[in-house]
Amino acid sequence: MKKSSVKVLLVIVLLLLVLFVSNPEKNNFLDWAVRKATGPDSTELEEFFGGVVARPLLNVATTRENYYLFSIFRVTSGGEDSLYIGFLRYIFIQIR
């Protein structure tokens, strides 16, 4: 094997290892969703109620599918599903 092939393989293995170790849990998604819902310019009262009210509701409405390198989070509300892909513990992208 050439030196460059070994380096590329090593980088790929390290990237896969980082993705595996930093695969987000349901709590990471709930924290992100509550922060997103309250917004940066919300008052302390809104943040309090967002954490006290929204978090338990989201916890019930959210399911996680673990794919080891990333996770898919499904939020069901009002008969509609929203799908989010999560990776690197803090990155969540809505896919539907």
Short mmCIF file of C-alpha atoms in Angstrom, two decimals:
data_model
loop_
_atom_site.label_atom_id
_atom_site.label_comp_id
_atom_site.label_asym_id
_atom_site.label_seq_id
_atom_site.Cartn_x
_atom_site.Cartn_y
_atom_site.Cartn_z
CA MET A 1 0.00 0.00 0.00
CA LYS A 2 1.24 3.46 -0.85
CA LYS A 3 1.88 6.01 1.87
CA SER A 4 -0.87 8.28 0.57
CA SER A 5 -3.38 5.41 0.63
CA VAL A 6 -2.51 4.67 4.24
CA LYS A 7 -2.99 8.34 5.16
CA VAL A 8 -6.37 8.49 3.45
CA LEU A 9 -7.46 5.27 5.14
CA LEU A 10 -6.29 6.61 8.52
CA VAL A 11 -8.25 9.86 8.02
CA ILE A 12 -11.39 7.90 7.10
CA VAL A 13 -11.04 5.64 10.14
CA LEU A 14 -10.51 8.65 12.43
CA LEU A 15 -13.55 10.41 10.96
CA LEU A 16 -15.71 7.33 11.48
CA LEU A 17 -14.43 7.01 15.06
CA VAL A 18 -15.25 10.66 15.81
CA LEU A 19 -18.76 10.22 14.35
CA PHE A 20 -19.29 7.06 16.41
CA VAL A 21 -18.12 8.61 19.68
CA SER A 22 -20.08 11.84 19.17
CA ASN A 23 -23.37 10.30 18.02
CA PRO A 24 -26.07 12.44 19.69
CA GLU A 25 -28.40 11.03 22.33
CA LYS A 26 -32.05 12.00 22.72
CA ASN A 27 -31.14 14.48 25.49
CA ASN A 28 -28.77 16.31 23.12
CA PHE A 29 -31.61 16.68 20.62
CA LEU A 30 -34.06 17.86 23.29
CA ASP A 31 -31.58 20.50 24.52
CA TRP A 32 -31.08 21.73 20.95
CA ALA A 33 -34.82 21.79 20.18
CA VAL A 34 -35.67 23.76 23.35
CA ARG A 35 -32.89 26.28 22.61
CA LYS A 36 -34.14 26.62 19.03
CA ALA A 37 -37.75 27.09 20.18
CA THR A 38 -36.95 29.77 22.75
CA GLY A 39 -34.61 31.72 20.44
CA PRO A 40 -31.72 34.02 21.28
CA ASP A 41 -33.85 37.06 22.17
CA SER A 42 -36.28 35.32 24.52
CA THR A 43 -36.84 36.50 28.07
CA GLU A 44 -35.88 34.51 31.15
CA LEU A 45 -39.54 33.67 31.72
CA GLU A 46 -39.88 32.29 28.18
CA GLU A 47 -36.72 30.22 28.63
CA PHE A 48 -38.01 28.88 31.95
CA PHE A 49 -41.37 27.84 30.50
CA GLY A 50 -39.65 26.51 27.39
CA GLY A 51 -37.59 24.20 29.56
CA VAL A 52 -40.36 23.25 31.98
CA VAL A 53 -43.20 22.81 29.49
CA ALA A 54 -41.66 22.18 26.06
CA ARG A 55 -38.99 19.69 27.10
CA PRO A 56 -41.37 17.07 28.57
CA LEU A 57 -43.73 17.44 25.61
CA LEU A 58 -40.85 17.02 23.16
CA ASN A 59 -39.56 14.05 25.13
CA VAL A 60 -42.88 12.25 24.68
CA ALA A 61 -43.24 13.22 20.99
CA THR A 62 -39.66 12.32 19.97
CA THR A 63 -38.22 8.96 18.99
CA ARG A 64 -34.59 8.21 18.13
CA GLU A 65 -33.26 5.77 15.56
CA ASN A 66 -29.60 5.04 16.27
CA TYR A 67 -27.38 4.33 13.27
CA TYR A 68 -24.16 4.50 15.34
CA LEU A 69 -22.50 7.20 13.19
CA PHE A 70 -25.57 9.45 13.25
CA SER A 71 -29.11 9.39 14.61
CA ILE A 72 -32.50 10.17 13.11
CA PHE A 73 -34.96 11.93 15.39
CA ARG A 74 -38.68 11.80 14.58
CA VAL A 75 -40.93 14.40 16.23
CA THR A 76 -44.63 13.61 15.88
CA SER A 77 -47.07 16.43 16.51
CA GLY A 78 -50.60 16.79 15.24
CA GLY A 79 -50.31 13.76 12.98
CA GLU A 80 -47.28 15.18 11.16
CA ASP A 81 -43.75 13.88 11.45
CA SER A 82 -40.65 16.05 11.36
CA LEU A 83 -37.36 14.24 10.78
CA TYR A 84 -33.97 15.49 11.90
CA ILE A 85 -30.56 13.95 11.35
CA GLY A 86 -28.10 14.47 14.17
CA PHE A 87 -24.35 13.98 14.20
CA LEU A 88 -21.28 15.26 16.02
CA ARG A 89 -23.45 15.64 19.16
CA TYR A 90 -24.59 19.22 18.45
CA ILE A 91 -25.46 19.34 14.74
CA PHE A 92 -29.07 18.71 13.78
CA ILE A 93 -30.50 19.19 10.30
CA GLN A 94 -34.18 18.96 9.44
CA ILE A 95 -34.65 16.53 6.56
CA ARG A 96 -38.45 16.53 6.44
#
